[in-house]
PDB file of C-alpha atoms in Angstrom:
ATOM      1  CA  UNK A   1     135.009  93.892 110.507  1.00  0.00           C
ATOM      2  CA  UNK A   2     132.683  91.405 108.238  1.00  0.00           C
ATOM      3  CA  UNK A   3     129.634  92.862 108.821  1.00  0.00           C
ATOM      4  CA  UNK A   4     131.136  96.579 108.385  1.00  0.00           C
ATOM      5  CA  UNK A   5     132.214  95.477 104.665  1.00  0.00           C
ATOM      6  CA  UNK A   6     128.892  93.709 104.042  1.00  0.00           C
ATOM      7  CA  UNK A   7     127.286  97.033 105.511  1.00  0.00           C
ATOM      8  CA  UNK A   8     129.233  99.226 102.721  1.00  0.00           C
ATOM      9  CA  UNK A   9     128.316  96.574 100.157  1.00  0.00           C
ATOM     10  CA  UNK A  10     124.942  96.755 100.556  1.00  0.00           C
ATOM     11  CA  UNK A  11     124.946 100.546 100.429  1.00  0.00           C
ATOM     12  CA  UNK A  12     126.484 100.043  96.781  1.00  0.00           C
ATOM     13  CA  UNK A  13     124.083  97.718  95.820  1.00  0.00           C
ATOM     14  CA  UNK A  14     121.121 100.418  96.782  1.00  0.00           C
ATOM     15  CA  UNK A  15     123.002 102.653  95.032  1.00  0.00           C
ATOM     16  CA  UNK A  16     122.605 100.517  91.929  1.00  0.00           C
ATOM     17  CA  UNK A  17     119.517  99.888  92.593  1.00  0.00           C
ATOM     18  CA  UNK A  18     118.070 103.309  92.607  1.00  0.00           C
ATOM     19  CA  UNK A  19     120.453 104.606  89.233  1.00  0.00           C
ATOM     20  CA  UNK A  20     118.562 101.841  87.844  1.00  0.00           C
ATOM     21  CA  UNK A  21     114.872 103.028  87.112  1.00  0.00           C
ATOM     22  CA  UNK A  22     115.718 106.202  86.257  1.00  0.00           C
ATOM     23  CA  UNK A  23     118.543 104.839  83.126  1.00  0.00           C
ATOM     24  CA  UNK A  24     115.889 102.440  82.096  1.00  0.00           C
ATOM     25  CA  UNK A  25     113.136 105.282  81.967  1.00  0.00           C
ATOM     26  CA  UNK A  26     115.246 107.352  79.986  1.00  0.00           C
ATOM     27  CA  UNK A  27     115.807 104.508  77.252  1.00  0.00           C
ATOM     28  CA  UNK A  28     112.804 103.956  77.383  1.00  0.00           C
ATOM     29  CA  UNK A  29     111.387 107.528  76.638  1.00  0.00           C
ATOM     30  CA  UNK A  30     114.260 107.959  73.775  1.00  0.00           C
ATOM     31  CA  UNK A  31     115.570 104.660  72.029  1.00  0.00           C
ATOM     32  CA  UNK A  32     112.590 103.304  71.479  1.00  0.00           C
ATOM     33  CA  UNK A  33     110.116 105.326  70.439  1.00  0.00           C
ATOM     34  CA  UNK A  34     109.132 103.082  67.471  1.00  0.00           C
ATOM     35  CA  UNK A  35     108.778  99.904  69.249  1.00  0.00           C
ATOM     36  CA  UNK A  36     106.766 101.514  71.990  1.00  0.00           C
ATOM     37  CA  UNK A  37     104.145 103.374  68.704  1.00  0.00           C
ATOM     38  CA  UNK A  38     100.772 101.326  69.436  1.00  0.00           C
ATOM     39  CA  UNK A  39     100.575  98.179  67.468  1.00  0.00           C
ATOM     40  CA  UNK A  40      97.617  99.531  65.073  1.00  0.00           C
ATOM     41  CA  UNK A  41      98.721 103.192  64.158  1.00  0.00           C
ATOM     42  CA  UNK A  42     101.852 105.594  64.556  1.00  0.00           C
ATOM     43  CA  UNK A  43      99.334 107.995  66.326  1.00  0.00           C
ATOM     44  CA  UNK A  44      99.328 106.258  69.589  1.00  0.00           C
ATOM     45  CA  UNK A  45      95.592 108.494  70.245  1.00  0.00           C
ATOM     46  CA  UNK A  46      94.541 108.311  73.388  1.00  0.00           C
ATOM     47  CA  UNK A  47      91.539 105.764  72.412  1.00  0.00           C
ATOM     48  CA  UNK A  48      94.378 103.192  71.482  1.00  0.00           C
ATOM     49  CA  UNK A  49      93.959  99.950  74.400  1.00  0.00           C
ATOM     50  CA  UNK A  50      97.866  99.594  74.034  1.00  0.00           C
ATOM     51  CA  UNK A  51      98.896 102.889  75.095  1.00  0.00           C
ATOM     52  CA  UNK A  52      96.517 101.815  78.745  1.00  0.00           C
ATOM     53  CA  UNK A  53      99.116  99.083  78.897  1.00  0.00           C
ATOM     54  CA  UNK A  54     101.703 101.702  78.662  1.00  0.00           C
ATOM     55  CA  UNK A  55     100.690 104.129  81.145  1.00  0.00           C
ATOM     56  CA  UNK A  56     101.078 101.419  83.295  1.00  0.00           C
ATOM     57  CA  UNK A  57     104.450 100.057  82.507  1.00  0.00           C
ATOM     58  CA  UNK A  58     105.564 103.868  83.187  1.00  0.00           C
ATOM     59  CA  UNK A  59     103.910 103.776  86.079  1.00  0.00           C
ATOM     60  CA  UNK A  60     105.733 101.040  87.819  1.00  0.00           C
ATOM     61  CA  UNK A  61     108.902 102.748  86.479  1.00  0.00           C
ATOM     62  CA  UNK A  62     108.382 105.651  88.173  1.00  0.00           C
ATOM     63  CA  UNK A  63     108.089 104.036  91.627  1.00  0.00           C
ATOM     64  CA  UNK A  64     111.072 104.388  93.711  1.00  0.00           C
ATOM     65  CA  UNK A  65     112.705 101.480  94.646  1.00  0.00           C
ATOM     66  CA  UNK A  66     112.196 102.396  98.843  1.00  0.00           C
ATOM     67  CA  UNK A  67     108.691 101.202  97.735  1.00  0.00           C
ATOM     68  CA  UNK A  68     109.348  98.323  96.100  1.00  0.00           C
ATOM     69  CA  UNK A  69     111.922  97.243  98.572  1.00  0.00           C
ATOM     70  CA  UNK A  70     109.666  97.996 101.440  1.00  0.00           C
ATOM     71  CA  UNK A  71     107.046  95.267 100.051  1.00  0.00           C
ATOM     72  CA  UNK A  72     109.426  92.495 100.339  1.00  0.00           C
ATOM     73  CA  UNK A  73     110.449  93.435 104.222  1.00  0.00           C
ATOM     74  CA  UNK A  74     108.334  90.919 106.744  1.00  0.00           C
ATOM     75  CA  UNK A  75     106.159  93.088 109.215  1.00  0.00           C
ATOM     76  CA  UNK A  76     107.695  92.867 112.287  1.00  0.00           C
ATOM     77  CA  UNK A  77     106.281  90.490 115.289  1.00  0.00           C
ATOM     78  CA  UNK A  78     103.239  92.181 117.015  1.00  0.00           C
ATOM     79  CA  UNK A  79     103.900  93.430 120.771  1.00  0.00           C
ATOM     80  CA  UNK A  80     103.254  95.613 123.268  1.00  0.00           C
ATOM     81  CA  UNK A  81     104.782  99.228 123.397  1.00  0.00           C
ATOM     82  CA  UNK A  82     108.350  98.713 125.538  1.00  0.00           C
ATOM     83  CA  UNK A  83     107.873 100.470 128.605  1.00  0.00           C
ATOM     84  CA  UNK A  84     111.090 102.400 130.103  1.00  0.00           C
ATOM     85  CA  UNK A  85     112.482  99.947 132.279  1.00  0.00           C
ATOM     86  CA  UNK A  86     112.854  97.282 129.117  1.00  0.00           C
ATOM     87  CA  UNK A  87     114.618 100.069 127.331  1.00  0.00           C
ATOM     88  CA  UNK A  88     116.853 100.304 130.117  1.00  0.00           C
ATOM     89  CA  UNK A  89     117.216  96.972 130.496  1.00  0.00           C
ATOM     90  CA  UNK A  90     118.364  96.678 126.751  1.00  0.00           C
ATOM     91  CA  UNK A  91     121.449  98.761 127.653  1.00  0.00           C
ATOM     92  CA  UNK A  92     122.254  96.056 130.295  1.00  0.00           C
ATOM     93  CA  UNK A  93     123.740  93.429 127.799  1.00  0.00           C
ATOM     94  CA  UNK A  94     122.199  92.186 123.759  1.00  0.00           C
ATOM     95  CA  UNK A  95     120.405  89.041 125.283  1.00  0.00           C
ATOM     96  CA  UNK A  96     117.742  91.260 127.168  1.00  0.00           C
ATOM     97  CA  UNK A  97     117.313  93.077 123.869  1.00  0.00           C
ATOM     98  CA  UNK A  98     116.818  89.801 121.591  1.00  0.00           C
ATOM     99  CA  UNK A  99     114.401  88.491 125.078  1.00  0.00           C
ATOM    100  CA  UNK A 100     111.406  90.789 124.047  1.00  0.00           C
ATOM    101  CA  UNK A 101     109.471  91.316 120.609  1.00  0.00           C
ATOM    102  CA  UNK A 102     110.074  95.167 120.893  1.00  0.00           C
ATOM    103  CA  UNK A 103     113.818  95.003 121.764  1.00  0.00           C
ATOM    104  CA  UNK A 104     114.144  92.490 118.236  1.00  0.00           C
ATOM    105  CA  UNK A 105     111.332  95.029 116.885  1.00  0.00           C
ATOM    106  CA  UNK A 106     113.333  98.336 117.321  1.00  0.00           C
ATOM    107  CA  UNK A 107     117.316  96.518 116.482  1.00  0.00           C
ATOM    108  CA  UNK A 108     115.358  95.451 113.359  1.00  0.00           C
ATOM    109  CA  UNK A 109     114.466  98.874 112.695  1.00  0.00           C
ATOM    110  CA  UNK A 110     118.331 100.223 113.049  1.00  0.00           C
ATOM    111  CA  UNK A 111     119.667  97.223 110.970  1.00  0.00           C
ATOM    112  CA  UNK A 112     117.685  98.208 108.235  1.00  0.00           C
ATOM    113  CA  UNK A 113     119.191 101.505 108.124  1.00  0.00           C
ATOM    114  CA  UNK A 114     122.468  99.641 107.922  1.00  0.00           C
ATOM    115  CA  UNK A 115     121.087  97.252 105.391  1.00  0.00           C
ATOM    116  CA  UNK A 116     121.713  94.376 107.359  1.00  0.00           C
ATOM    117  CA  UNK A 117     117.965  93.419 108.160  1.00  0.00           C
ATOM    118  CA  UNK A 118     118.530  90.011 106.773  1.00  0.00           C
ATOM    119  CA  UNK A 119     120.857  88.980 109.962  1.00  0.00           C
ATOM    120  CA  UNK A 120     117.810  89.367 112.239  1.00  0.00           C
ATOM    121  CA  UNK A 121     115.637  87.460 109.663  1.00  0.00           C
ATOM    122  CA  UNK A 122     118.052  84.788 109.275  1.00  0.00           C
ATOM    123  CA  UNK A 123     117.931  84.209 113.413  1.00  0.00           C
ATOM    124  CA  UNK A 124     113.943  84.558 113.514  1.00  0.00           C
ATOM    125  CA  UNK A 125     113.750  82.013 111.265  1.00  0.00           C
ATOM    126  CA  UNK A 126     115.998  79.407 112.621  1.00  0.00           C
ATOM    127  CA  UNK A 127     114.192  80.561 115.692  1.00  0.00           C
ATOM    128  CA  UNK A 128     110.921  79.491 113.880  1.00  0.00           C
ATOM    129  CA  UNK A 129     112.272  76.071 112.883  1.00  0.00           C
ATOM    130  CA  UNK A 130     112.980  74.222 116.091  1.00  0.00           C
ATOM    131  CA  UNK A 131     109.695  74.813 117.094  1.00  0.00           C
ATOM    132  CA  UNK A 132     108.140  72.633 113.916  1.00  0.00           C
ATOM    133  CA  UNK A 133     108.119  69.067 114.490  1.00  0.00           C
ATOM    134  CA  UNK A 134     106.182  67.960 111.430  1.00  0.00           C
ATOM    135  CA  UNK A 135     109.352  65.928 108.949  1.00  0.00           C
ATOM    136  CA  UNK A 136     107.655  67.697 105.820  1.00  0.00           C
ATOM    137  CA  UNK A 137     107.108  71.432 107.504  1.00  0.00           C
ATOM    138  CA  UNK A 138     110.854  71.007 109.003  1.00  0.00           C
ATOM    139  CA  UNK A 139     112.295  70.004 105.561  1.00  0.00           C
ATOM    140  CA  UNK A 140     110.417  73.110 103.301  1.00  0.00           C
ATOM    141  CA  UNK A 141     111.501  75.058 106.298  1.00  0.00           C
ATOM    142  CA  UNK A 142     115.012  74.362 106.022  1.00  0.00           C
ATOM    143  CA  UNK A 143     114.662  74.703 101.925  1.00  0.00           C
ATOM    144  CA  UNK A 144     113.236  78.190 102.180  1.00  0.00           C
ATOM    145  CA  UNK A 145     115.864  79.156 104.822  1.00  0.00           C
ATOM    146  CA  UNK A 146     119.083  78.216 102.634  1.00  0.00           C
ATOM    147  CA  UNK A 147     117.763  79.422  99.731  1.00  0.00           C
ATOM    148  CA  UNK A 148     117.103  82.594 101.193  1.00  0.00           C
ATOM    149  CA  UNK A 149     120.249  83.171 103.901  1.00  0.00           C
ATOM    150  CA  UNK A 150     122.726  80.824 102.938  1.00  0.00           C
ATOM    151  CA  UNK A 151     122.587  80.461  98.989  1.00  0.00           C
ATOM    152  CA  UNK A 152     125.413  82.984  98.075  1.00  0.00           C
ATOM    153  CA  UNK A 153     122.545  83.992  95.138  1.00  0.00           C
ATOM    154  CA  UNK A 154     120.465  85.460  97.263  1.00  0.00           C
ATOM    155  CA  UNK A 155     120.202  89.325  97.700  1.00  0.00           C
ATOM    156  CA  UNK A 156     119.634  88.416 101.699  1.00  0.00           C
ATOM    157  CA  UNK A 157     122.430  86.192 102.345  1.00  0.00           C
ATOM    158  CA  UNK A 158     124.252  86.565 105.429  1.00  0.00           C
ATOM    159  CA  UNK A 159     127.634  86.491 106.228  1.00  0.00           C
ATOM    160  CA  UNK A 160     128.879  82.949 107.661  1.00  0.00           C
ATOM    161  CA  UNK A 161     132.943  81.689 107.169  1.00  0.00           C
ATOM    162  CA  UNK A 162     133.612  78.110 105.175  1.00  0.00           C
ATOM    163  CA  UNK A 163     133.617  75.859 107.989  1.00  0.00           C
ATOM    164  CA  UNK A 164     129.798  76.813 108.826  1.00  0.00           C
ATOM    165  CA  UNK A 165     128.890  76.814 105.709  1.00  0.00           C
ATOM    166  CA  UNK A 166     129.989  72.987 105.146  1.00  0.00           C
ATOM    167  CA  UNK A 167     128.339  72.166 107.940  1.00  0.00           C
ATOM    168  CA  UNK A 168     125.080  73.535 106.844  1.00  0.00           C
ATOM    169  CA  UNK A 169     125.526  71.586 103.622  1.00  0.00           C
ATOM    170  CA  UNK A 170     125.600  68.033 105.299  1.00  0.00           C
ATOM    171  CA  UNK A 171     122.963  68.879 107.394  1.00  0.00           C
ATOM    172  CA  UNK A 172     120.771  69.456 104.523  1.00  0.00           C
ATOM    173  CA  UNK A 173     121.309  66.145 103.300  1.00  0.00           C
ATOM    174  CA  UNK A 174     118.784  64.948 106.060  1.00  0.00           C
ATOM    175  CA  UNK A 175     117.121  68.978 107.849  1.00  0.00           C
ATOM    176  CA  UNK A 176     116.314  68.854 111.365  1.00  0.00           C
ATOM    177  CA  UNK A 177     115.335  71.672 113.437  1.00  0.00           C
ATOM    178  CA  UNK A 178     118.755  72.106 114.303  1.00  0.00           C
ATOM    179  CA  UNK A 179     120.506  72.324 110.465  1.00  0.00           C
ATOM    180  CA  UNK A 180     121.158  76.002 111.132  1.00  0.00           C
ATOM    181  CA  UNK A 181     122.424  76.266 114.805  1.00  0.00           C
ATOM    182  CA  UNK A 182     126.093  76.772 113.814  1.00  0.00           C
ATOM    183  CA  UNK A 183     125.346  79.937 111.826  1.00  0.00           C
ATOM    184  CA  UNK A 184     122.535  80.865 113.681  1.00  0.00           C
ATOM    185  CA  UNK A 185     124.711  81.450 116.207  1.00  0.00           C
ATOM    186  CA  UNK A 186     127.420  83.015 114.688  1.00  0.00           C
ATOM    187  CA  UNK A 187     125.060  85.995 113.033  1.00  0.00           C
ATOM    188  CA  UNK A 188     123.865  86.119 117.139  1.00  0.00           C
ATOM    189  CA  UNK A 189     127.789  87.047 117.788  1.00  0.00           C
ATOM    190  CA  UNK A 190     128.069  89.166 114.381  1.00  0.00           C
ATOM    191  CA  UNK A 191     125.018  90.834 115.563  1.00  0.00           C
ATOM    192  CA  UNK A 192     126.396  91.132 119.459  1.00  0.00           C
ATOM    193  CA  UNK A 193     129.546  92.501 118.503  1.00  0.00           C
ATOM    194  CA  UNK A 194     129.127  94.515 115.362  1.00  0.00           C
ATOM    195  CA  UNK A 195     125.737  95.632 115.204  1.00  0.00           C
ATOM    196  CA  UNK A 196     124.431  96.147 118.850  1.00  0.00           C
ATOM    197  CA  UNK A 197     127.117  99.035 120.163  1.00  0.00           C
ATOM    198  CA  UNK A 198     126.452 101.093 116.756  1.00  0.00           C
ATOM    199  CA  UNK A 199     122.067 100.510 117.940  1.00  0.00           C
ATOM    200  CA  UNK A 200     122.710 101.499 121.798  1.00  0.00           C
ATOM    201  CA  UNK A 201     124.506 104.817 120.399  1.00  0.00           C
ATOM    202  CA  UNK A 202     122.219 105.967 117.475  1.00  0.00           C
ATOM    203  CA  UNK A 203     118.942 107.902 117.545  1.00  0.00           C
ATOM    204  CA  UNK A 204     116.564 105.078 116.855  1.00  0.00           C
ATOM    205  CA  UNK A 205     117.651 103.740 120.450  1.00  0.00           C
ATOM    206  CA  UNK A 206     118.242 107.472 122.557  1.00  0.00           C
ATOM    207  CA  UNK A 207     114.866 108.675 121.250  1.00  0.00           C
ATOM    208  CA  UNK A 208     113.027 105.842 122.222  1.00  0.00           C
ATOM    209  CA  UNK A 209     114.635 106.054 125.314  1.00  0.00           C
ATOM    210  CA  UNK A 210     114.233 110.168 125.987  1.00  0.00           C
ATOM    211  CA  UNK A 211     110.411 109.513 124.803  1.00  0.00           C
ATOM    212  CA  UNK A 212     109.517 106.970 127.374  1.00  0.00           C
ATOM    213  CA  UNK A 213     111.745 109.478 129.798  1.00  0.00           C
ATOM    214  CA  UNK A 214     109.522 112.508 129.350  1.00  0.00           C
ATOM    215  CA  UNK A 215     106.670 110.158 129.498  1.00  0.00           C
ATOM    216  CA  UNK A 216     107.617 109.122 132.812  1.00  0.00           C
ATOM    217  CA  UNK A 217     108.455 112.089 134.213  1.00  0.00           C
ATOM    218  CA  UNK A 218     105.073 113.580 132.853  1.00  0.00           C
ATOM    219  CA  UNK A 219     103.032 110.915 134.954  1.00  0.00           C
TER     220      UNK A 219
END
C-alpha cells in the first residue's frame, strides 16, 4: 500500500539521519584539526574565546537527532484524559476516533512511531483553514500548508496521486478555505484504511485501553 512504502521510506531517511552526526563528528575530530587550531595560536589553551565557540559547535553535534526532531513536532491539542467508554468507542469505527482531541491525540502518538505524523498534521491544518475567514489569514494559510504538505521538497509531504495534486495547484491560483478538501480527504481514507487497523492492534491503543480497565474496575 502507499502509505506502507512511505512508512519504510521514512524509516530510511531516520536512518540517514542519525549516521549523520556521528560521520560529521568524526571528520570533524580528525580531518581538520588545523582549521579547527584557534585563530591566534596552535595551542588552542583553554583561555582562548574561540575554543568557547567550539565547545559549543560539539555540543550541538553530540545531540541526537530524537532531540532535534522532537523540537520541530507541534504539541498536541490540549484535552481532557479519554475516559473508557471513548476508548471503546474508538474501536467502533475511525470517525469517533478523529471526533475527540484525545482519540486525534493518541493516533498522533502511534503515527509517529510509523513516521507518518505529517498525515494527521496535514488534516489539522486544513481543519484549521475553513474556519479563517479573513482573505489575507486564508491566503498565508494556504501558503504555509503547500509548502509544508504538498511541495514534494518538503521533509513532511504527504502522499496524494496526480489528479489531486493538479487540483490543488489551480486552487492556489485564487486559496479559499476549501483549496485542500480533495487531499484532505484522501489522507482521511489513507489514514482510515492504512493507518487506523495497525493503531487499534498495537500497544499504544491496548494499554490505554487495559489502564482505563483496571481503573474502572478499581472504582
Amino acid at each position: 500500500p502507499m502509505g506502507s512504502e512511505r512508512m519504510e521510506m521514512r524509516k530510511r531517511q531516520m536512518s540517514t539521519s542519525q549516521e549523520t552526526p556521528g560521520a560529521a563528528q568524526a571528520q570533524h575530530s580528525t580531518g581538520n584539526r588545523g582549521s579547527n587550531a584557534c585563530c591566534f595560536c596552535w595551542c588552542c589553551c583553554c583561555s582562548c574565546s574561540c575554543l568557547t565557540v567550539r565547545n559549543q559547535d560539539e555540543e550541538r553535534a553530540r545531540r541526537t537527532s530524537h532531540e532535534l526532531q522532537a523540537e520541530g513536532i507541534p504539541n498536541c491539542e490540549e484535552s481532557p484524559a479519554p475516559t473508557l467508554e471513548e476508548v471503546n468507542a474508538w474501536a467502533q469505527s475511525f470517525d469517533k476516533l478523529m471526533l475527540t482531541p484525545a482519540g486525534r491525540n493518541a493516533f498522533r502518538e502511534f503515527l509517529r512511531t510509523e513516521f507518518s505524523e505529517e498525515n494527521m498534521l496535514f488534516w489539522m491544518a486544513c481543519e484549521e483553514l475553513k474556519q479563517e475567514s479573513n482573505k489575507s489569514v486564508i491566503e498565508e494559510k494556504a501558503r504555509l500548508i503547500y509548502e509544508d504538505y504538498i511541495s514534494i521538497l518538503s521533509p513532511k509531504e504527504v502522499s496524494l496521486d496526480s489528479r489531486v495534486r493538479e487540483v490543488i495547484n489551480r486552487n492556489m491560483l485564487e486559496p479559499s478555505q476549501h483549496t485542500f478538501d480533495d487531499a484532505q480527504l484522501q489522507i482521511y481514507t489513507l489514514m482510515h484504511r492504512d493507518s487506523y487497523p495497525r493503531f487499534m492492534n498495537s500497544p499504544i491503543y491496548k494499554d490505554l485501553l487495559r489502564s482505563l480497565s483496571e481503573k474502572s474496575v478499581e472504582a
